[in-house]
mmCIF file of C-alpha atoms in Angstrom:
data_model
loop_
_atom_site.group_PDB
_atom_site.id
_atom_site.type_symbol
_atom_site.label_atom_id
_atom_site.label_comp_id
_atom_site.label_asym_id
_atom_site.label_seq_id
_atom_site.Cartn_x
_atom_site.Cartn_y
_atom_site.Cartn_z
ATOM 1 C CA ASP A 1 -8.798 -9.134 9.243
ATOM 2 C CA ALA A 2 -9.149 -11.026 12.514
ATOM 3 C CA LYS A 3 -8.600 -8.966 15.639
ATOM 4 C CA THR A 4 -5.673 -9.093 18.057
ATOM 5 C CA THR A 5 -5.472 -8.135 21.719
ATOM 6 C CA GLN A 6 -2.311 -6.691 23.239
ATOM 7 C CA PRO A 7 -1.545 -5.041 26.594
ATOM 8 C CA ASN A 8 -1.546 -1.259 26.368
ATOM 9 C CA SER A 9 1.919 -0.966 27.858
ATOM 10 C CA MET A 10 4.785 -2.985 29.288
ATOM 11 C CA GLU A 11 7.940 -2.054 31.094
ATOM 12 C CA SER A 12 11.248 -3.876 31.127
ATOM 13 C CA ASN A 13 14.846 -3.301 32.087
ATOM 14 C CA GLU A 14 17.714 -2.822 29.721
ATOM 15 C CA GLU A 15 19.687 -5.972 28.852
ATOM 16 C CA GLU A 16 16.863 -8.249 29.996
ATOM 17 C CA PRO A 17 14.599 -10.355 27.753
ATOM 18 C CA VAL A 18 11.164 -8.994 26.901
ATOM 19 C CA HIS A 19 8.128 -11.106 26.120
ATOM 20 C CA LEU A 20 5.326 -9.233 24.366
ATOM 21 C CA PRO A 21 2.059 -11.211 24.271
ATOM 22 C CA CYS A 22 -0.659 -11.139 21.636
ATOM 23 C CA ASN A 23 -4.001 -12.936 21.657
ATOM 24 C CA HIS A 24 -5.771 -13.728 18.412
ATOM 25 C CA SER A 25 -8.440 -16.296 19.248
ATOM 26 C CA THR A 26 -10.328 -15.821 15.951
ATOM 27 C CA ILE A 27 -7.306 -16.419 13.731
ATOM 28 C CA SER A 28 -8.018 -18.323 10.516
ATOM 29 C CA GLY A 29 -5.844 -21.006 8.981
ATOM 30 C CA THR A 30 -4.450 -18.650 6.344
ATOM 31 C CA ASP A 31 -3.664 -15.711 8.641
ATOM 32 C CA TYR A 32 -0.015 -14.809 9.088
ATOM 33 C CA ILE A 33 1.025 -13.230 12.397
ATOM 34 C CA HIS A 34 3.004 -10.042 11.801
ATOM 35 C CA TRP A 35 4.879 -7.845 14.277
ATOM 36 C CA TYR A 36 5.937 -4.273 13.593
ATOM 37 C CA ARG A 37 7.277 -1.548 15.813
ATOM 38 C CA GLN A 38 7.080 2.207 15.561
ATOM 39 C CA LEU A 39 9.340 4.752 17.153
ATOM 40 C CA PRO A 40 8.080 8.328 17.620
ATOM 41 C CA SER A 41 7.903 10.279 14.358
ATOM 42 C CA GLN A 42 8.981 7.280 12.293
ATOM 43 C CA GLY A 43 7.236 4.805 10.050
ATOM 44 C CA PRO A 44 6.549 1.284 11.302
ATOM 45 C CA GLU A 45 9.466 -1.111 11.091
ATOM 46 C CA TYR A 46 9.036 -4.776 10.227
ATOM 47 C CA VAL A 47 10.121 -7.049 13.069
ATOM 48 C CA ILE A 48 9.061 -10.599 12.240
ATOM 49 C CA HIS A 49 6.194 -12.675 10.917
ATOM 50 C CA GLY A 50 5.152 -16.308 10.840
ATOM 51 C CA LEU A 51 2.343 -18.733 10.087
ATOM 52 C CA THR A 52 2.579 -21.832 12.277
ATOM 53 C CA SER A 53 6.155 -22.497 13.325
ATOM 54 C CA ASN A 54 8.293 -20.405 15.624
ATOM 55 C CA VAL A 55 10.508 -17.936 13.779
ATOM 56 C CA ASN A 56 13.837 -16.341 14.591
ATOM 57 C CA ASN A 57 15.667 -13.469 12.966
ATOM 58 C CA ARG A 58 18.354 -11.014 13.959
ATOM 59 C CA MET A 59 15.858 -8.732 15.675
ATOM 60 C CA ALA A 60 13.606 -11.075 17.605
ATOM 61 C CA SER A 61 11.910 -14.439 17.954
ATOM 62 C CA LEU A 62 8.252 -15.245 17.421
ATOM 63 C CA ALA A 63 6.736 -18.019 19.482
ATOM 64 C CA ILE A 64 3.380 -19.225 18.166
ATOM 65 C CA ALA A 65 1.067 -21.297 20.340
ATOM 66 C CA GLU A 66 0.189 -24.746 19.050
ATOM 67 C CA ASP A 67 -3.464 -23.753 18.548
ATOM 68 C CA ARG A 68 -2.299 -20.441 16.992
ATOM 69 C CA LYS A 69 -4.655 -18.455 19.213
ATOM 70 C CA SER A 70 -1.806 -16.543 20.785
ATOM 71 C CA SER A 71 1.776 -15.602 20.093
ATOM 72 C CA THR A 72 4.689 -13.947 21.855
ATOM 73 C CA LEU A 73 7.324 -11.642 20.475
ATOM 74 C CA ILE A 74 10.618 -12.160 22.273
ATOM 75 C CA LEU A 75 13.343 -9.554 22.370
ATOM 76 C CA HIS A 76 16.262 -11.475 23.762
ATOM 77 C CA ARG A 77 18.200 -8.589 25.257
ATOM 78 C CA ALA A 78 16.400 -5.269 25.327
ATOM 79 C CA THR A 79 18.216 -2.021 24.676
ATOM 80 C CA LEU A 80 16.966 1.529 25.049
ATOM 81 C CA ARG A 81 16.522 1.617 21.266
ATOM 82 C CA ASP A 82 13.861 -1.078 21.563
ATOM 83 C CA ALA A 83 11.502 1.360 23.282
ATOM 84 C CA ALA A 84 8.628 1.700 20.824
ATOM 85 C CA VAL A 85 5.000 0.792 20.147
ATOM 86 C CA TYR A 86 4.789 -2.846 19.077
ATOM 87 C CA TYR A 87 1.934 -3.975 16.864
ATOM 88 C CA CYS A 88 0.736 -7.542 16.462
ATOM 89 C CA ILE A 89 -1.311 -7.859 13.269
ATOM 90 C CA LEU A 90 -2.979 -10.745 11.460
ATOM 91 C CA SER A 91 -2.799 -10.706 7.688
ATOM 92 C CA GLY A 92 -4.552 -13.288 5.552
ATOM 93 C CA GLY A 93 -4.869 -13.754 1.841
ATOM 94 C CA GLY A 94 -5.277 -10.740 -0.373
ATOM 95 C CA ALA A 95 -3.508 -7.467 -0.900
ATOM 96 C CA ASP A 96 -5.648 -5.240 1.299
ATOM 97 C CA GLY A 97 -2.897 -4.263 3.695
ATOM 98 C CA LEU A 98 -2.407 -4.375 7.440
ATOM 99 C CA THR A 99 -4.973 -3.226 9.988
ATOM 100 C CA PHE A 100 -3.179 -1.591 12.895
ATOM 101 C CA GLY A 101 -4.590 -1.597 16.417
ATOM 102 C CA LYS A 102 -3.255 0.396 19.359
ATOM 103 C CA GLY A 103 -0.291 -1.886 20.020
ATOM 104 C CA THR A 104 1.819 -2.230 23.145
ATOM 105 C CA HIS A 105 3.889 0.698 24.302
ATOM 106 C CA LEU A 106 7.165 -0.857 25.456
ATOM 107 C CA ILE A 107 9.162 1.156 27.984
ATOM 108 C CA ILE A 108 12.772 0.193 28.630
ATOM 109 C CA GLN A 109 14.336 1.316 31.881
ATOM 110 C CA PRO A 110 18.114 1.810 32.005
ATOM 111 C CA SER B 1 18.408 -4.434 -2.075
ATOM 112 C CA GLN B 2 14.913 -3.035 -1.926
ATOM 113 C CA THR B 3 14.337 0.527 -0.814
ATOM 114 C CA ILE B 4 11.369 2.833 -0.540
ATOM 115 C CA HIS B 5 11.536 6.586 -0.921
ATOM 116 C CA GLN B 6 9.009 9.153 0.212
ATOM 117 C CA TRP B 7 9.181 12.890 -0.171
ATOM 118 C CA PRO B 8 8.989 15.495 1.070
ATOM 119 C CA ALA B 9 9.682 14.690 4.716
ATOM 120 C CA THR B 10 7.677 17.650 5.984
ATOM 121 C CA LEU B 11 5.160 19.914 4.319
ATOM 122 C CA VAL B 12 3.127 22.902 5.452
ATOM 123 C CA GLN B 13 0.271 23.793 3.142
ATOM 124 C CA PRO B 14 -2.588 26.310 3.364
ATOM 125 C CA VAL B 15 -6.196 25.178 3.408
ATOM 126 C CA GLY B 16 -7.543 24.875 -0.120
ATOM 127 C CA SER B 17 -4.162 24.262 -1.753
ATOM 128 C CA PRO B 18 -3.399 21.111 -3.790
ATOM 129 C CA LEU B 19 -1.268 18.228 -2.578
ATOM 130 C CA SER B 20 0.996 15.709 -4.257
ATOM 131 C CA LEU B 21 3.043 13.194 -2.278
ATOM 132 C CA GLU B 22 5.214 10.734 -4.108
ATOM 133 C CA CYS B 23 6.472 7.293 -3.169
ATOM 134 C CA THR B 24 8.839 5.135 -5.186
ATOM 135 C CA VAL B 25 10.151 1.642 -4.604
ATOM 136 C CA GLU B 26 13.454 0.306 -5.898
ATOM 137 C CA GLY B 27 14.820 -3.189 -6.230
ATOM 138 C CA THR B 28 11.600 -5.106 -6.761
ATOM 139 C CA SER B 29 8.889 -5.602 -9.354
ATOM 140 C CA ASN B 30 5.099 -5.754 -9.155
ATOM 141 C CA PRO B 31 4.866 -4.701 -5.522
ATOM 142 C CA ASN B 32 1.581 -4.072 -3.757
ATOM 143 C CA LEU B 33 1.637 -0.424 -2.719
ATOM 144 C CA TYR B 34 -0.141 1.276 0.179
ATOM 145 C CA TRP B 35 -0.844 4.738 1.585
ATOM 146 C CA TYR B 36 -1.502 5.097 5.309
ATOM 147 C CA ARG B 37 -2.249 8.136 7.440
ATOM 148 C CA GLN B 38 -1.621 8.635 11.128
ATOM 149 C CA ALA B 39 -3.361 11.622 12.666
ATOM 150 C CA ALA B 40 -1.793 13.143 15.774
ATOM 151 C CA GLY B 41 -2.104 10.720 18.700
ATOM 152 C CA ARG B 42 -4.074 8.251 16.618
ATOM 153 C CA GLY B 43 -3.479 4.896 14.981
ATOM 154 C CA LEU B 44 -2.482 4.121 11.405
ATOM 155 C CA GLN B 45 -5.335 4.157 8.938
ATOM 156 C CA LEU B 46 -5.108 2.536 5.520
ATOM 157 C CA LEU B 47 -6.167 5.019 2.821
ATOM 158 C CA PHE B 48 -5.432 3.338 -0.507
ATOM 159 C CA TYR B 49 -3.783 0.260 -1.907
ATOM 160 C CA SER B 50 -2.756 -0.826 -5.382
ATOM 161 C CA VAL B 51 -1.939 -4.232 -6.822
ATOM 162 C CA GLY B 52 -0.831 -2.931 -10.213
ATOM 163 C CA ILE B 53 -0.469 0.041 -12.560
ATOM 164 C CA GLY B 54 -3.682 2.019 -12.700
ATOM 165 C CA GLN B 55 -5.393 -0.193 -10.098
ATOM 166 C CA ILE B 56 -6.420 1.718 -6.972
ATOM 167 C CA SER B 57 -8.623 0.594 -4.097
ATOM 168 C CA SER B 58 -9.861 3.109 -1.551
ATOM 169 C CA GLU B 59 -10.477 2.090 2.025
ATOM 170 C CA VAL B 60 -12.240 5.208 3.300
ATOM 171 C CA PRO B 61 -14.114 8.053 1.631
ATOM 172 C CA GLN B 62 -12.081 11.213 1.852
ATOM 173 C CA ASN B 63 -10.691 14.316 0.246
ATOM 174 C CA LEU B 64 -7.735 12.428 -1.195
ATOM 175 C CA SER B 65 -7.018 10.339 -4.279
ATOM 176 C CA ALA B 66 -4.198 8.034 -5.316
ATOM 177 C CA SER B 67 -2.632 7.062 -8.609
ATOM 178 C CA ARG B 68 -0.078 4.532 -9.770
ATOM 179 C CA PRO B 69 1.308 5.702 -13.104
ATOM 180 C CA GLN B 70 4.276 3.296 -13.044
ATOM 181 C CA ASP B 71 4.913 -0.094 -11.456
ATOM 182 C CA ARG B 72 6.983 1.300 -8.603
ATOM 183 C CA GLN B 73 5.468 4.759 -8.215
ATOM 184 C CA PHE B 74 2.525 5.642 -6.007
ATOM 185 C CA ILE B 75 1.159 9.172 -5.705
ATOM 186 C CA LEU B 76 -1.234 10.634 -3.150
ATOM 187 C CA SER B 77 -3.086 13.778 -4.207
ATOM 188 C CA SER B 78 -5.689 16.279 -3.205
ATOM 189 C CA LYS B 79 -7.228 19.125 -5.189
ATOM 190 C CA LYS B 80 -8.077 21.190 -2.099
ATOM 191 C CA LEU B 81 -6.639 20.425 1.328
ATOM 192 C CA LEU B 82 -8.721 20.573 4.497
ATOM 193 C CA LEU B 83 -7.463 21.134 8.031
ATOM 194 C CA SER B 84 -8.449 17.536 8.789
ATOM 195 C CA ASP B 85 -5.969 16.290 6.173
ATOM 196 C CA SER B 86 -3.090 17.085 8.518
ATOM 197 C CA GLY B 87 -1.185 14.023 9.628
ATOM 198 C CA PHE B 88 1.730 11.671 9.075
ATOM 199 C CA TYR B 89 1.471 9.975 5.668
ATOM 200 C CA LEU B 90 3.233 6.699 5.117
ATOM 201 C CA CYS B 91 3.811 4.673 2.001
ATOM 202 C CA ALA B 92 4.422 0.931 2.197
ATOM 203 C CA TRP B 93 4.994 -2.038 -0.103
ATOM 204 C CA ASN B 94 4.953 -5.809 -0.012
ATOM 205 C CA LEU B 95 5.016 -8.721 -2.432
ATOM 206 C CA GLY B 96 1.787 -10.363 -1.323
ATOM 207 C CA THR B 97 0.478 -12.890 1.164
ATOM 208 C CA GLY B 98 3.176 -14.310 3.389
ATOM 209 C CA TYR B 99 5.576 -11.409 2.915
ATOM 210 C CA GLY B 100 6.405 -8.634 5.332
ATOM 211 C CA TYR B 101 5.608 -4.995 4.664
ATOM 212 C CA THR B 102 8.199 -2.250 4.316
ATOM 213 C CA PHE B 103 7.262 1.301 5.225
ATOM 214 C CA GLY B 104 8.766 4.568 4.084
ATOM 215 C CA SER B 105 9.983 7.261 6.431
ATOM 216 C CA GLY B 106 6.802 9.272 6.035
ATOM 217 C CA THR B 107 5.680 12.816 5.230
ATOM 218 C CA ARG B 108 4.434 15.017 8.019
ATOM 219 C CA LEU B 109 1.740 17.268 6.533
ATOM 220 C CA THR B 110 0.417 20.282 8.376
ATOM 221 C CA VAL B 111 -2.502 22.115 6.832
ATOM 222 C CA VAL B 112 -2.811 25.686 8.127
#
């Protein structure tokens, strides 16, 4: 799987929007961009994924650059429960699973 | 709706004892199934995946094995546990390319 680059950590305030960046300059045309988050002592939780177009769901929005070499996960109004490690992962064809990196540790200040 | 079950939630086993962790998925058919491990303070490592009954692919050589006796059942086993097998074991499923992955709640294994 192609590699992604994320900041080690980010800090935001409660009730403010959060923009989590991800660079994936070697993305291939068939790679989907996935985002998951993991709270301490829990399994990863699916957040959102997309291929080319921006995506919205009840949890977040995914903004994908036109050249697909970067993307941004947007949490529209952060709460303390959004504090977690966020993983940006590329997943192409095949069933060989997700390759997790170190992710971004998101800290939410009250 | 689709759900994934993993048990037990926690397990403490002595070195040299056998291991069997079970994962079942409900509400879907022909899922791809996965076992991951997260050692303390480390990232998630893919151990095994399966695209169908009896079909197992191993990602890393190790002291563990996996089996898929039924479409929605995935089992992780060991004949003799090592201290290094301690960790947080997670089962996951998806329906293929273009679909998201759903993870179970995990089993925290401590080998003593």
